[in-house]
mmCIF file of C-alpha atoms in Angstrom:
data_model
loop_
_atom_site.group_PDB
_atom_site.id
_atom_site.type_symbol
_atom_site.label_atom_id
_atom_site.label_comp_id
_atom_site.label_asym_id
_atom_site.label_seq_id
_atom_site.Cartn_x
_atom_site.Cartn_y
_atom_site.Cartn_z
ATOM 1 C CA MET I 19 -0.004 -0.087 -0.087
ATOM 2 C CA THR I 20 1.575 3.342 -0.941
ATOM 3 C CA ALA I 21 1.539 6.202 1.465
ATOM 4 C CA GLY I 22 -1.678 8.053 1.826
ATOM 5 C CA ALA I 23 -3.724 5.118 -0.002
ATOM 6 C CA PRO I 24 -7.033 4.083 1.650
ATOM 7 C CA SER I 25 -7.128 0.984 3.761
ATOM 8 C CA GLU I 26 -8.675 -1.764 1.440
ATOM 9 C CA PRO I 27 -11.168 -1.888 0.132
ATOM 10 C CA ALA I 28 -11.385 1.757 -1.263
ATOM 11 C CA PRO I 29 -13.439 1.482 -4.337
ATOM 12 C CA GLY I 30 -17.298 1.465 -3.944
ATOM 13 C CA LEU I 31 -16.886 2.057 -0.184
ATOM 14 C CA SER I 32 -20.468 2.908 1.079
ATOM 15 C CA LEU I 33 -21.049 4.292 4.435
ATOM 16 C CA SER I 34 -24.072 4.784 6.617
ATOM 17 C CA ILE I 35 -24.967 6.034 10.017
ATOM 18 C CA GLY I 36 -27.516 4.100 11.809
ATOM 19 C CA PRO I 37 -30.433 5.232 14.263
ATOM 20 C CA ASP I 38 -27.806 4.747 17.217
ATOM 21 C CA GLY I 39 -25.376 7.194 15.750
ATOM 22 C CA TRP I 40 -22.591 4.868 14.876
ATOM 23 C CA LEU I 41 -21.147 4.231 11.343
ATOM 24 C CA THR I 42 -21.293 1.268 9.398
ATOM 25 C CA GLY I 43 -19.804 0.320 6.045
ATOM 26 C CA SER I 44 -20.320 -2.137 2.942
ATOM 27 C CA ALA I 45 -23.844 -0.453 2.254
ATOM 28 C CA GLY I 46 -24.706 -0.518 5.781
ATOM 29 C CA GLU I 47 -23.896 -3.653 6.736
ATOM 30 C CA ALA I 48 -21.967 -3.698 9.716
ATOM 31 C CA MET I 49 -19.474 -6.566 10.333
ATOM 32 C CA ASP I 50 -19.509 -6.367 14.267
ATOM 33 C CA PRO I 51 -17.379 -9.096 15.927
ATOM 34 C CA PRO I 52 -17.360 -9.267 19.458
ATOM 35 C CA PRO I 53 -15.698 -6.340 21.332
ATOM 36 C CA VAL I 54 -11.685 -7.093 21.476
ATOM 37 C CA ASP I 55 -11.616 -6.219 25.173
ATOM 38 C CA SER I 56 -13.744 -4.264 27.760
ATOM 39 C CA THR I 57 -13.364 -1.067 26.071
ATOM 40 C CA GLY I 58 -15.784 -2.103 23.013
ATOM 41 C CA HIS I 59 -13.070 -1.901 20.238
ATOM 42 C CA ARG I 60 -14.607 -3.233 17.310
ATOM 43 C CA THR I 61 -13.469 -3.467 13.525
ATOM 44 C CA VAL I 62 -16.801 -2.319 11.683
ATOM 45 C CA ALA I 63 -15.637 -3.027 8.187
ATOM 46 C CA PRO I 64 -12.240 -2.857 6.389
ATOM 47 C CA GLY I 65 -10.885 0.396 7.332
ATOM 48 C CA ILE I 66 -13.482 1.310 9.749
ATOM 49 C CA LEU I 67 -12.635 0.900 13.289
ATOM 50 C CA ARG I 68 -15.042 1.897 16.715
ATOM 51 C CA ARG I 69 -13.031 2.930 19.660
ATOM 52 C CA PRO I 70 -15.455 4.337 22.381
ATOM 53 C CA SER I 71 -14.642 7.239 24.399
ATOM 54 C CA PRO I 72 -15.774 8.232 27.631
ATOM 55 C CA ASN I 73 -15.486 11.713 26.742
ATOM 56 C CA HIS I 74 -18.973 12.623 25.678
ATOM 57 C CA ASP I 75 -22.591 13.282 27.146
ATOM 58 C CA GLN I 76 -26.330 13.794 26.083
ATOM 59 C CA ARG I 77 -27.050 16.515 23.516
ATOM 60 C CA PRO I 78 -29.746 19.083 24.481
ATOM 61 C CA ASP I 79 -33.264 17.563 24.488
ATOM 62 C CA GLY I 80 -34.391 17.617 20.729
ATOM 63 C CA GLU I 81 -31.135 18.788 19.253
ATOM 64 C CA ASP I 82 -30.070 17.304 15.839
ATOM 65 C CA PRO I 83 -26.761 18.487 14.881
ATOM 66 C CA TYR I 84 -26.673 21.010 11.834
ATOM 67 C CA LEU I 85 -22.882 21.496 11.674
ATOM 68 C CA LEU I 86 -19.985 19.630 10.831
ATOM 69 C CA VAL I 87 -16.434 21.164 12.260
ATOM 70 C CA ILE I 88 -13.415 19.697 10.772
ATOM 71 C CA HIS I 89 -10.275 19.574 13.021
ATOM 72 C CA ASN I 90 -6.822 18.384 12.842
ATOM 73 C CA ILE I 91 -4.503 16.623 15.161
ATOM 74 C CA SER I 92 -1.215 14.822 15.682
ATOM 75 C CA LEU I 93 0.385 13.337 18.739
ATOM 76 C CA PRO I 94 2.657 14.248 19.330
ATOM 77 C CA PRO I 95 2.523 17.407 16.850
ATOM 78 C CA GLY I 96 3.931 16.286 13.501
ATOM 79 C CA VAL I 97 4.035 12.369 14.055
ATOM 80 C CA PHE I 98 1.475 10.117 12.334
ATOM 81 C CA THR I 99 2.766 7.101 13.869
ATOM 82 C CA GLY I 100 1.149 4.889 16.786
ATOM 83 C CA ASP I 101 -2.167 5.242 18.391
ATOM 84 C CA ALA I 102 -1.580 8.356 20.701
ATOM 85 C CA ILE I 103 -4.650 10.183 19.336
ATOM 86 C CA ILE I 104 -6.895 7.013 19.910
ATOM 87 C CA ASP I 105 -5.589 6.640 23.642
ATOM 88 C CA PHE I 106 -5.663 10.156 24.034
ATOM 89 C CA PHE I 107 -9.377 10.162 23.358
ATOM 90 C CA GLN I 108 -9.967 7.322 25.488
ATOM 91 C CA ASN I 109 -8.081 8.797 28.526
ATOM 92 C CA ARG I 110 -5.543 5.972 28.053
ATOM 93 C CA LEU I 111 -2.547 8.151 26.986
ATOM 94 C CA ASP I 112 0.777 7.265 28.552
ATOM 95 C CA ILE I 113 1.853 10.713 29.618
ATOM 96 C CA SER I 114 5.667 9.579 30.194
ATOM 97 C CA SER I 115 5.863 8.284 26.692
ATOM 98 C CA HIS I 116 6.806 11.732 25.284
ATOM 99 C CA SER I 117 7.580 15.113 26.974
ATOM 100 C CA TRP I 118 5.220 17.013 25.080
ATOM 101 C CA PHE I 119 1.996 14.778 26.507
ATOM 102 C CA GLU I 120 2.425 16.975 29.746
ATOM 103 C CA ASN I 121 0.868 19.735 27.966
ATOM 104 C CA ILE I 122 -2.245 17.627 27.793
ATOM 105 C CA ARG I 123 -1.949 15.648 30.836
ATOM 106 C CA ASP I 124 -5.692 16.870 32.326
ATOM 107 C CA MET I 125 -7.416 17.040 29.234
ATOM 108 C CA ARG I 126 -10.428 15.310 28.383
ATOM 109 C CA VAL I 127 -11.381 15.634 24.872
ATOM 110 C CA SER I 128 -12.840 13.472 22.108
ATOM 111 C CA ALA I 129 -14.209 13.911 18.491
ATOM 112 C CA HIS I 130 -16.956 11.965 16.844
ATOM 113 C CA PHE I 131 -14.380 10.794 14.119
ATOM 114 C CA LEU I 132 -10.726 10.651 13.262
ATOM 115 C CA ILE I 133 -9.700 10.014 9.552
ATOM 116 C CA ARG I 134 -5.896 8.837 9.463
ATOM 117 C CA ARG I 135 -3.461 9.619 6.965
ATOM 118 C CA ASP I 136 -4.153 6.030 5.221
ATOM 119 C CA GLY I 137 -7.882 6.721 5.272
ATOM 120 C CA THR I 138 -8.772 4.616 8.082
ATOM 121 C CA ILE I 139 -11.852 6.023 10.071
ATOM 122 C CA VAL I 140 -12.095 5.638 13.778
ATOM 123 C CA GLN I 141 -15.285 6.623 15.673
ATOM 124 C CA PHE I 142 -15.130 7.450 19.055
ATOM 125 C CA VAL I 143 -18.714 8.741 19.733
ATOM 126 C CA PRO I 144 -22.069 8.100 18.154
ATOM 127 C CA THR I 145 -23.335 11.258 16.469
ATOM 128 C CA VAL I 146 -26.529 11.327 18.199
ATOM 129 C CA LEU I 147 -24.230 12.220 21.513
ATOM 130 C CA ARG I 148 -22.307 15.272 22.216
ATOM 131 C CA ALA I 149 -18.528 14.906 21.654
ATOM 132 C CA TRP I 150 -16.300 17.326 23.369
ATOM 133 C CA HIS I 151 -14.228 18.602 20.389
ATOM 134 C CA ALA I 152 -15.179 22.062 19.900
ATOM 135 C CA GLY I 153 -14.483 24.011 23.074
ATOM 136 C CA VAL I 154 -15.175 27.562 23.731
ATOM 137 C CA SER I 155 -16.869 28.255 20.283
ATOM 138 C CA SER I 156 -19.619 29.881 18.514
ATOM 139 C CA PHE I 157 -21.453 29.541 14.958
ATOM 140 C CA GLU I 158 -24.175 32.107 13.899
ATOM 141 C CA GLY I 159 -24.130 33.821 17.135
ATOM 142 C CA ARG I 160 -24.869 30.624 19.091
ATOM 143 C CA GLU I 161 -22.343 29.492 21.464
ATOM 144 C CA ARG I 162 -21.483 25.801 22.677
ATOM 145 C CA CYS I 163 -21.080 24.197 19.413
ATOM 146 C CA ASN I 164 -20.516 20.901 21.003
ATOM 147 C CA ASP I 165 -24.488 20.978 21.312
ATOM 148 C CA PHE I 166 -25.288 21.004 17.779
ATOM 149 C CA SER I 167 -22.327 19.879 15.789
ATOM 150 C CA VAL I 168 -20.342 16.606 14.742
ATOM 151 C CA GLY I 169 -16.685 16.847 14.937
ATOM 152 C CA ILE I 170 -14.182 15.163 12.357
ATOM 153 C CA GLU I 171 -10.605 15.197 13.102
ATOM 154 C CA LEU I 172 -7.876 14.762 10.226
ATOM 155 C CA GLU I 173 -4.649 13.219 11.152
ATOM 156 C CA GLY I 174 -2.173 16.156 10.210
ATOM 157 C CA THR I 175 -1.238 19.635 10.654
ATOM 158 C CA ASP I 176 -2.073 22.959 9.659
ATOM 159 C CA THR I 177 0.822 22.944 7.119
ATOM 160 C CA LEU I 178 1.166 19.610 5.777
ATOM 161 C CA ALA I 179 -1.128 18.578 2.758
ATOM 162 C CA TYR I 180 -3.696 16.248 3.790
ATOM 163 C CA THR I 181 -3.453 12.940 1.713
ATOM 164 C CA ASP I 182 -5.954 11.892 -1.146
ATOM 165 C CA ALA I 183 -7.158 8.942 0.990
ATOM 166 C CA GLN I 184 -8.118 11.466 3.642
ATOM 167 C CA TYR I 185 -10.353 13.632 1.183
ATOM 168 C CA GLU I 186 -11.924 10.552 -0.368
ATOM 169 C CA ARG I 187 -12.821 9.135 3.213
ATOM 170 C CA LEU I 188 -14.038 12.736 4.249
ATOM 171 C CA ALA I 189 -16.284 13.051 1.276
ATOM 172 C CA ALA I 190 -17.921 9.593 1.946
ATOM 173 C CA LEU I 191 -18.324 10.346 5.785
ATOM 174 C CA ALA I 192 -19.592 13.705 5.311
ATOM 175 C CA ALA I 193 -22.135 12.125 2.790
ATOM 176 C CA ALA I 194 -23.455 9.696 5.573
ATOM 177 C CA ILE I 195 -23.496 12.347 8.159
ATOM 178 C CA ARG I 196 -25.536 14.412 5.879
ATOM 179 C CA ALA I 197 -27.845 11.716 5.027
ATOM 180 C CA ARG I 198 -28.617 10.853 8.992
ATOM 181 C CA HIS I 199 -28.564 14.651 10.197
ATOM 182 C CA PRO I 200 -29.759 17.868 8.782
ATOM 183 C CA ILE I 201 -26.111 19.210 8.349
ATOM 184 C CA ARG I 202 -26.495 22.812 6.616
ATOM 185 C CA ALA I 203 -22.711 23.894 7.363
ATOM 186 C CA VAL I 204 -19.377 22.693 7.393
ATOM 187 C CA ARG I 205 -16.737 24.692 9.240
ATOM 188 C CA GLY I 206 -13.197 24.687 10.430
ATOM 189 C CA HIS I 207 -12.414 24.609 14.094
ATOM 190 C CA GLU I 208 -10.572 28.024 13.080
ATOM 191 C CA HIS I 209 -13.839 29.207 12.227
ATOM 192 C CA ILE I 210 -15.832 28.530 15.347
ATOM 193 C CA ALA I 211 -13.011 29.365 17.627
ATOM 194 C CA PRO I 212 -11.049 32.371 15.576
ATOM 195 C CA GLY I 213 -7.941 33.712 17.585
ATOM 196 C CA ARG I 214 -7.710 30.387 19.710
ATOM 197 C CA LYS I 215 -7.922 27.634 17.268
ATOM 198 C CA THR I 216 -6.178 27.398 13.613
ATOM 199 C CA ASP I 217 -7.191 24.071 12.290
ATOM 200 C CA PRO I 218 -7.532 22.791 9.743
ATOM 201 C CA GLY I 219 -5.266 25.408 8.610
ATOM 202 C CA PRO I 220 -4.052 26.746 5.207
ATOM 203 C CA ALA I 221 -3.241 23.086 4.336
ATOM 204 C CA PHE I 222 -6.853 21.905 3.910
ATOM 205 C CA ASP I 223 -8.145 22.429 0.466
ATOM 206 C CA TRP I 224 -11.689 23.643 0.850
ATOM 207 C CA ASP I 225 -12.503 23.903 -2.652
ATOM 208 C CA ARG I 226 -11.483 20.290 -3.150
ATOM 209 C CA PHE I 227 -13.678 19.129 -0.448
ATOM 210 C CA GLU I 228 -16.568 20.973 -1.408
ATOM 211 C CA SER I 229 -16.273 19.949 -4.953
ATOM 212 C CA THR I 230 -16.660 16.288 -3.762
ATOM 213 C CA THR I 231 -19.628 16.745 -1.121
ATOM 214 C CA ARG I 232 -21.870 18.855 -3.585
#
């Protein structure tokens, strides 16, 4: 597999989100083996992983998300190997494994999804629940964007180009989210938390993304 290529099988990948807010693949038919361990880890379909995070809670009553927020993350910054992001969102990160991790020792955050450099999609929180991804934020005059948004993390940095596989999987994932929820806007973290956040940064090609999701 070449660098940045999506996990097999890429052609014809079909994604959908069920009533419970969990992503399924292969035309909506999840292949769910028993959990690997007590954390509920599952391989839903090739290239789609479920890694439940405790960092979530209920949305406000009657709230159906209408905003999609795109972020980036790499742990340590600029490093794209290992499972530090997954461990971080599951509150399992070994702080002693890298000096930079002291900066995030007490943070309890999550996103609904992570798309890795090879296109693998990892889901942490069902879309019907509130993930803790936006922090202090506002959109169209309304604060607390976590209440009404779905958060997608791209493994990357503000300045390094995202991979073809990530754009392909992001388009498919965004379509699945739109089919399940009344999404009417897509913004970067930088747009809902200006001055505090900069992601997904200038490396993210908004024109490319929008051309694949029309």
